[in-house]
Amino acid sequence: MGLSQRLQDGTAVFGVVGLGYVGLPLAIEMAKSGHRVVGMDISAEKTAEVNAGRSYIPDVPTADVADLAAKGLLSATCDFSRAAECDAVVICVPTPLNDMKEPDTSYMESAARAIAPYLHEGVLVTLESTTYPGTTEEIVQPILESSGLKVGEGLSLAFSPERVDPGNAVYQTRNTPKVVGGVTPRCTSEAVEFYGRFIDTIIPVSSTRAAEMTKLLENIFRCVNIALMNELLQVSERMGINIWEVVDAAKTKPFGFMPFYPGPGLGGHCIPIDPFYLAWKAREFDLHTEFIELAGKTNEAMPYYVVQRLMNALNDHRKALAGSRILVLGVAYKPNIDDMRESPAIKIAGLLRDKEAVVVYHDPFVPHFELAGVEVPSVDLTAEEVASADAVLLVTDHSDVDYGLVVRSAKLILDTRNALSAFADDKVVRL
Ligand SMILES: NC(=O)c1ccc[n+]([C@@H]2O[C@H](COP(=O)([O-])OP(=O)(O)OC[C@H]3O[C@@H](n4cnc5c(N)ncnc54)[C@H](O)[C@@H]3O)[C@@H](O)[C@H]2O)c1
């Protein structure tokens, strides 16, 4: 029986390889559609949590995991031979950069190698990890075909970029349109039918490369525009112009403008990393992606700029950064989540330490934070704690913070997010 038939009669079993920020929400949506889902991960801790009916991803309610696990619709394992049970398998493992800022495809390769021996005829495999155009066919396809199955002859293969936006209360896995591109037209149509079981809107494109490039376009668009704002921030500051006011005014234009904001630097698993996947691949074609390189350079300089601005602000209070107590407010890479990956707070805290500042932090989502190799706990946000700091450095604008207390108690605040625009107070310095 083919995948299509098994999808229609509801007997198709789905597999998810990599149960992280992307994989777990996806597995939940799949299981909610009534299909049995096998989650596969190298982390015994995560698979045990799923089987115990507990969530470790803030956007995924524990009640959903518990309900679906109890119904037998969701289970997890470190045993990749269970890929044999699956009619469709989705791979969503990490795609980081190595120290040389080159793509590290080893996670994708080992995930594909782990499932390849167990794939059965008629199976669909899709890759969701963000990567450069060509990965699905150049890296994943040969590994999967080592099983003896060939794409177009018993194996379907497609790329479908994940667009999850952690912390977004409106757009989640189900209602975020999904782009799909297969190796062959049949691979595309099978992938469209598969995703259509649990995602509202599917957008087919002509190839895996087009689908891979779509995700990179989305992230490069953000990376370049944020860099532009970071450049304009520095020009505006020198000219005595409030850039945040300017963006707010510009965004009243009802067409042809989309607001982006400056900040302390890029964070997260996507925007600081994915553009360099394309920059690396472009070199194979004798091309240099100068916008990407320039944006990377501008954005990477922001933590240094923030520290310089903090030194200037302290100087105005006749203080040196060395020996000053700095309370870093918010360390996650964006508001209202606990994700620390690539957070600019990591770089900023390191720079502050290098300058011999005394660094403490508060983040309602991140109970521990590694500072110069030492794990330190988040301090309580009391009036005494805030008052004991020579400066508060607001890096992440979480909603669940008493900003009134911070402004009342602080001696000096450098606000890198314009989170305190409602407080007209001389001690608040805007980036
Ligand atoms: N987090 C996001 O907001 C987001 C958004 C869009 C796209 N993406 C992309 O999705 C992919 C996954 O990202 P994520 O945020 O879910 O990462 P994550 O680190 O949260 O999760 C990845 C999971 O894969 C597991 N894993 C690693 N190697 C494995 C292997 N060989 N076999 C099985 N499991 C393995 C890890 O244990 C982990 O549970 C990345 O390519 C990322 O760029 C992430």
PDB file of N, CA and C in Angstrom, residues 28-86:
ATOM      1  N   ILE A  28       3.995  16.872  17.659  1.00  0.00           N
ATOM      2  CA  ILE A  28       2.703  17.087  18.334  1.00  0.00           C
ATOM      3  C   ILE A  28       1.596  17.311  17.299  1.00  0.00           C
ATOM      4  N   GLU A  29       1.867  18.176  16.308  1.00  0.00           N
ATOM      5  CA  GLU A  29       0.847  18.434  15.274  1.00  0.00           C
ATOM      6  C   GLU A  29       0.532  17.163  14.498  1.00  0.00           C
ATOM      7  N   MET A  30       1.569  16.402  14.180  1.00  0.00           N
ATOM      8  CA  MET A  30       1.352  15.140  13.456  1.00  0.00           C
ATOM      9  C   MET A  30       0.442  14.201  14.265  1.00  0.00           C
ATOM     10  N   ALA A  31       0.762  14.056  15.548  1.00  0.00           N
ATOM     11  CA  ALA A  31      -0.006  13.125  16.387  1.00  0.00           C
ATOM     12  C   ALA A  31      -1.438  13.627  16.580  1.00  0.00           C
ATOM     13  N   LYS A  32      -1.588  14.970  16.648  1.00  0.00           N
ATOM     14  CA  LYS A  32      -2.944  15.522  16.801  1.00  0.00           C
ATOM     15  C   LYS A  32      -3.806  15.186  15.595  1.00  0.00           C
ATOM     16  N   SER A  33      -3.154  14.962  14.434  1.00  0.00           N
ATOM     17  CA  SER A  33      -3.938  14.634  13.236  1.00  0.00           C
ATOM     18  C   SER A  33      -4.410  13.184  13.267  1.00  0.00           C
ATOM     19  N   GLY A  34      -4.044  12.454  14.335  1.00  0.00           N
ATOM     20  CA  GLY A  34      -4.554  11.102  14.512  1.00  0.00           C
ATOM     21  C   GLY A  34      -3.590  10.026  14.049  1.00  0.00           C
ATOM     22  N   HIS A  35      -2.431  10.437  13.542  1.00  0.00           N
ATOM     23  CA  HIS A  35      -1.442   9.455  13.101  1.00  0.00           C
ATOM     24  C   HIS A  35      -0.501   9.101  14.249  1.00  0.00           C
ATOM     25  N   ARG A  36      -0.029   7.853  14.234  1.00  0.00           N
ATOM     26  CA  ARG A  36       0.944   7.456  15.253  1.00  0.00           C
ATOM     27  C   ARG A  36       2.294   8.048  14.877  1.00  0.00           C
ATOM     28  N   VAL A  37       2.992   8.617  15.868  1.00  0.00           N
ATOM     29  CA  VAL A  37       4.269   9.298  15.604  1.00  0.00           C
ATOM     30  C   VAL A  37       5.369   8.683  16.473  1.00  0.00           C
ATOM     31  N   VAL A  38       6.488   8.379  15.814  1.00  0.00           N
ATOM     32  CA  VAL A  38       7.669   7.889  16.538  1.00  0.00           C
ATOM     33  C   VAL A  38       8.730   8.982  16.480  1.00  0.00           C
ATOM     34  N   GLY A  39       9.078   9.539  17.626  1.00  0.00           N
ATOM     35  CA  GLY A  39      10.140  10.549  17.675  1.00  0.00           C
ATOM     36  C   GLY A  39      11.466   9.858  17.946  1.00  0.00           C
ATOM     37  N   MET A  40      12.492  10.227  17.185  1.00  0.00           N
ATOM     38  CA  MET A  40      13.809   9.597  17.376  1.00  0.00           C
ATOM     39  C   MET A  40      14.839  10.689  17.666  1.00  0.00           C
ATOM     40  N   ASP A  41      15.625  10.470  18.706  1.00  0.00           N
ATOM     41  CA  ASP A  41      16.619  11.476  19.093  1.00  0.00           C
ATOM     42  C   ASP A  41      17.787  10.755  19.748  1.00  0.00           C
ATOM     43  N   ILE A  42      18.983  11.358  19.653  1.00  0.00           N
ATOM     44  CA  ILE A  42      20.140  10.758  20.332  1.00  0.00           C
ATOM     45  C   ILE A  42      20.119  11.074  21.831  1.00  0.00           C
ATOM     46  N   SER A  43      19.243  11.988  22.239  1.00  0.00           N
ATOM     47  CA  SER A  43      19.183  12.362  23.658  1.00  0.00           C
ATOM     48  C   SER A  43      18.199  11.462  24.410  1.00  0.00           C
ATOM     49  N   ALA A  44      18.753  10.624  25.292  1.00  0.00           N
ATOM     50  CA  ALA A  44      17.900   9.725  26.086  1.00  0.00           C
ATOM     51  C   ALA A  44      17.031  10.539  27.040  1.00  0.00           C
ATOM     52  N   GLU A  45      17.560  11.703  27.432  1.00  0.00           N
ATOM     53  CA  GLU A  45      16.814  12.571  28.352  1.00  0.00           C
ATOM     54  C   GLU A  45      15.523  13.071  27.686  1.00  0.00           C
ATOM     55  N   LYS A  46      15.650  13.528  26.434  1.00  0.00           N
ATOM     56  CA  LYS A  46      14.469  14.069  25.746  1.00  0.00           C
ATOM     57  C   LYS A  46      13.459  12.967  25.440  1.00  0.00           C
ATOM     58  N   THR A  47      13.936  11.798  24.982  1.00  0.00           N
ATOM     59  CA  THR A  47      12.981  10.734  24.653  1.00  0.00           C
ATOM     60  C   THR A  47      12.257  10.277  25.924  1.00  0.00           C
ATOM     61  N   ALA A  48      12.993  10.250  27.050  1.00  0.00           N
ATOM     62  CA  ALA A  48      12.355   9.844  28.318  1.00  0.00           C
ATOM     63  C   ALA A  48      11.281  10.856  28.721  1.00  0.00           C
ATOM     64  N   GLU A  49      11.571  12.138  28.521  1.00  0.00           N
ATOM     65  CA  GLU A  49      10.592  13.176  28.866  1.00  0.00           C
ATOM     66  C   GLU A  49       9.311  13.012  28.037  1.00  0.00           C
ATOM     67  N   VAL A  50       9.486  12.782  26.734  1.00  0.00           N
ATOM     68  CA  VAL A  50       8.311  12.611  25.866  1.00  0.00           C
ATOM     69  C   VAL A  50       7.507  11.400  26.330  1.00  0.00           C
ATOM     70  N   ASN A  51       8.201  10.296  26.580  1.00  0.00           N
ATOM     71  CA  ASN A  51       7.475   9.077  26.980  1.00  0.00           C
ATOM     72  C   ASN A  51       6.797   9.238  28.340  1.00  0.00           C
ATOM     73  N   ALA A  52       7.367  10.135  29.170  1.00  0.00           N
ATOM     74  CA  ALA A  52       6.743  10.392  30.473  1.00  0.00           C
ATOM     75  C   ALA A  52       5.622  11.431  30.356  1.00  0.00           C
ATOM     76  N   GLY A  53       5.394  11.919  29.125  1.00  0.00           N
ATOM     77  CA  GLY A  53       4.306  12.881  28.903  1.00  0.00           C
ATOM     78  C   GLY A  53       4.648  14.284  29.344  1.00  0.00           C
ATOM     79  N   ARG A  54       5.940  14.630  29.279  1.00  0.00           N
ATOM     80  CA  ARG A  54       6.338  15.980  29.706  1.00  0.00           C
ATOM     81  C   ARG A  54       6.987  16.734  28.551  1.00  0.00           C
ATOM     82  N   SER A  55       6.704  18.046  28.508  1.00  0.00           N
ATOM     83  CA  SER A  55       7.320  18.893  27.484  1.00  0.00           C
ATOM     84  C   SER A  55       8.538  19.604  28.047  1.00  0.00           C
ATOM     85  N   TYR A  56       9.543  19.816  27.205  1.00  0.00           N
ATOM     86  CA  TYR A  56      10.711  20.617  27.599  1.00  0.00           C
ATOM     87  C   TYR A  56      10.884  21.808  26.664  1.00  0.00           C
ATOM     88  N   ILE A  57       9.861  22.034  25.805  1.00  0.00           N
ATOM     89  CA  ILE A  57       9.889  23.182  24.890  1.00  0.00           C
ATOM     90  C   ILE A  57       8.761  24.127  25.325  1.00  0.00           C
ATOM     91  N   PRO A  58       9.084  25.388  25.649  1.00  0.00           N
ATOM     92  CA  PRO A  58       8.061  26.283  26.212  1.00  0.00           C
ATOM     93  C   PRO A  58       6.797  26.410  25.356  1.00  0.00           C
ATOM     94  N   ASP A  59       6.925  26.375  24.033  1.00  0.00           N
ATOM     95  CA  ASP A  59       5.740  26.544  23.187  1.00  0.00           C
ATOM     96  C   ASP A  59       4.856  25.288  23.147  1.00  0.00           C
ATOM     97  N   VAL A  60       5.358  24.183  23.683  1.00  0.00           N
ATOM     98  CA  VAL A  60       4.593  22.928  23.631  1.00  0.00           C
ATOM     99  C   VAL A  60       4.033  22.643  25.027  1.00  0.00           C
ATOM    100  N   PRO A  61       2.691  22.672  25.171  1.00  0.00           N
ATOM    101  CA  PRO A  61       2.127  22.414  26.503  1.00  0.00           C
ATOM    102  C   PRO A  61       2.360  20.954  26.924  1.00  0.00           C
ATOM    103  N   THR A  62       2.744  20.781  28.189  1.00  0.00           N
ATOM    104  CA  THR A  62       2.924  19.427  28.716  1.00  0.00           C
ATOM    105  C   THR A  62       1.627  18.618  28.570  1.00  0.00           C
ATOM    106  N   ALA A  63       0.476  19.294  28.701  1.00  0.00           N
ATOM    107  CA  ALA A  63      -0.807  18.577  28.596  1.00  0.00           C
ATOM    108  C   ALA A  63      -0.931  17.894  27.231  1.00  0.00           C
ATOM    109  N   ASP A  64      -0.424  18.535  26.177  1.00  0.00           N
ATOM    110  CA  ASP A  64      -0.499  17.929  24.832  1.00  0.00           C
ATOM    111  C   ASP A  64       0.367  16.684  24.753  1.00  0.00           C
ATOM    112  N   VAL A  65       1.598  16.791  25.280  1.00  0.00           N
ATOM    113  CA  VAL A  65       2.509  15.640  25.232  1.00  0.00           C
ATOM    114  C   VAL A  65       1.899  14.499  26.040  1.00  0.00           C
ATOM    115  N   ALA A  66       1.398  14.817  27.226  1.00  0.00           N
ATOM    116  CA  ALA A  66       0.829  13.792  28.103  1.00  0.00           C
ATOM    117  C   ALA A  66      -0.367  13.115  27.441  1.00  0.00           C
ATOM    118  N   ASP A  67      -1.237  13.929  26.846  1.00  0.00           N
ATOM    119  CA  ASP A  67      -2.455  13.402  26.224  1.00  0.00           C
ATOM    120  C   ASP A  67      -2.115  12.469  25.058  1.00  0.00           C
ATOM    121  N   LEU A  68      -1.213  12.935  24.188  1.00  0.00           N
ATOM    122  CA  LEU A  68      -0.894  12.150  22.983  1.00  0.00           C
ATOM    123  C   LEU A  68      -0.092  10.902  23.340  1.00  0.00           C
ATOM    124  N   ALA A  69       0.783  11.013  24.356  1.00  0.00           N
ATOM    125  CA  ALA A  69       1.551   9.840  24.787  1.00  0.00           C
ATOM    126  C   ALA A  69       0.590   8.811  25.404  1.00  0.00           C
ATOM    127  N   ALA A  70      -0.366   9.296  26.206  1.00  0.00           N
ATOM    128  CA  ALA A  70      -1.320   8.377  26.855  1.00  0.00           C
ATOM    129  C   ALA A  70      -2.189   7.667  25.825  1.00  0.00           C
ATOM    130  N   LYS A  71      -2.503   8.359  24.742  1.00  0.00           N
ATOM    131  CA  LYS A  71      -3.346   7.741  23.696  1.00  0.00           C
ATOM    132  C   LYS A  71      -2.533   6.800  22.806  1.00  0.00           C
ATOM    133  N   GLY A  72      -1.214   6.748  23.020  1.00  0.00           N
ATOM    134  CA  GLY A  72      -0.372   5.869  22.197  1.00  0.00           C
ATOM    135  C   GLY A  72      -0.072   6.474  20.835  1.00  0.00           C
ATOM    136  N   LEU A  73      -0.396   7.772  20.668  1.00  0.00           N
ATOM    137  CA  LEU A  73      -0.136   8.411  19.365  1.00  0.00           C
ATOM    138  C   LEU A  73       1.282   8.977  19.283  1.00  0.00           C
ATOM    139  N   LEU A  74       1.922   9.193  20.434  1.00  0.00           N
ATOM    140  CA  LEU A  74       3.267   9.770  20.431  1.00  0.00           C
ATOM    141  C   LEU A  74       4.177   8.955  21.343  1.00  0.00           C
ATOM    142  N   SER A  75       5.296   8.505  20.771  1.00  0.00           N
ATOM    143  CA  SER A  75       6.319   7.867  21.605  1.00  0.00           C
ATOM    144  C   SER A  75       7.669   8.322  21.094  1.00  0.00           C
ATOM    145  N   ALA A  76       8.698   8.124  21.908  1.00  0.00           N
ATOM    146  CA  ALA A  76      10.030   8.571  21.490  1.00  0.00           C
ATOM    147  C   ALA A  76      11.056   7.513  21.853  1.00  0.00           C
ATOM    148  N   THR A  77      12.149   7.505  21.078  1.00  0.00           N
ATOM    149  CA  THR A  77      13.144   6.463  21.275  1.00  0.00           C
ATOM    150  C   THR A  77      14.509   6.924  20.779  1.00  0.00           C
ATOM    151  N   CYS A  78      15.559   6.263  21.301  1.00  0.00           N
ATOM    152  CA  CYS A  78      16.916   6.466  20.764  1.00  0.00           C
ATOM    153  C   CYS A  78      17.245   5.333  19.798  1.00  0.00           C
ATOM    154  N   ASP A  79      16.284   4.453  19.583  1.00  0.00           N
ATOM    155  CA  ASP A  79      16.489   3.289  18.717  1.00  0.00           C
ATOM    156  C   ASP A  79      16.001   3.634  17.305  1.00  0.00           C
ATOM    157  N   PHE A  80      16.963   3.905  16.424  1.00  0.00           N
ATOM    158  CA  PHE A  80      16.600   4.372  15.084  1.00  0.00           C
ATOM    159  C   PHE A  80      16.057   3.270  14.184  1.00  0.00           C
ATOM    160  N   SER A  81      16.133   2.009  14.657  1.00  0.00           N
ATOM    161  CA  SER A  81      15.552   0.921  13.850  1.00  0.00           C
ATOM    162  C   SER A  81      14.030   1.077  13.787  1.00  0.00           C
ATOM    163  N   ARG A  82      13.485   1.926  14.685  1.00  0.00           N
ATOM    164  CA  ARG A  82      12.023   2.126  14.644  1.00  0.00           C
ATOM    165  C   ARG A  82      11.594   2.986  13.452  1.00  0.00           C
ATOM    166  N   ALA A  83      12.588   3.480  12.704  1.00  0.00           N
ATOM    167  CA  ALA A  83      12.255   4.151  11.439  1.00  0.00           C
ATOM    168  C   ALA A  83      11.561   3.152  10.508  1.00  0.00           C
ATOM    169  N   ALA A  84      11.786   1.879  10.750  1.00  0.00           N
ATOM    170  CA  ALA A  84      11.158   0.830   9.922  1.00  0.00           C
ATOM    171  C   ALA A  84       9.635   0.890  10.016  1.00  0.00           C
ATOM    172  N   GLU A  85       9.119   1.412  11.144  1.00  0.00           N
ATOM    173  CA  GLU A  85       7.651   1.485  11.309  1.00  0.00           C
ATOM    174  C   GLU A  85       7.051   2.634  10.513  1.00  0.00           C
ATOM    175  N   CYS A  86       7.909   3.548  10.031  1.00  0.00           N
ATOM    176  CA  CYS A  86       7.399   4.836   9.538  1.00  0.00           C
ATOM    177  C   CYS A  86       7.175   4.853   8.022  1.00  0.00           C
TER     178      CYS A  86
END
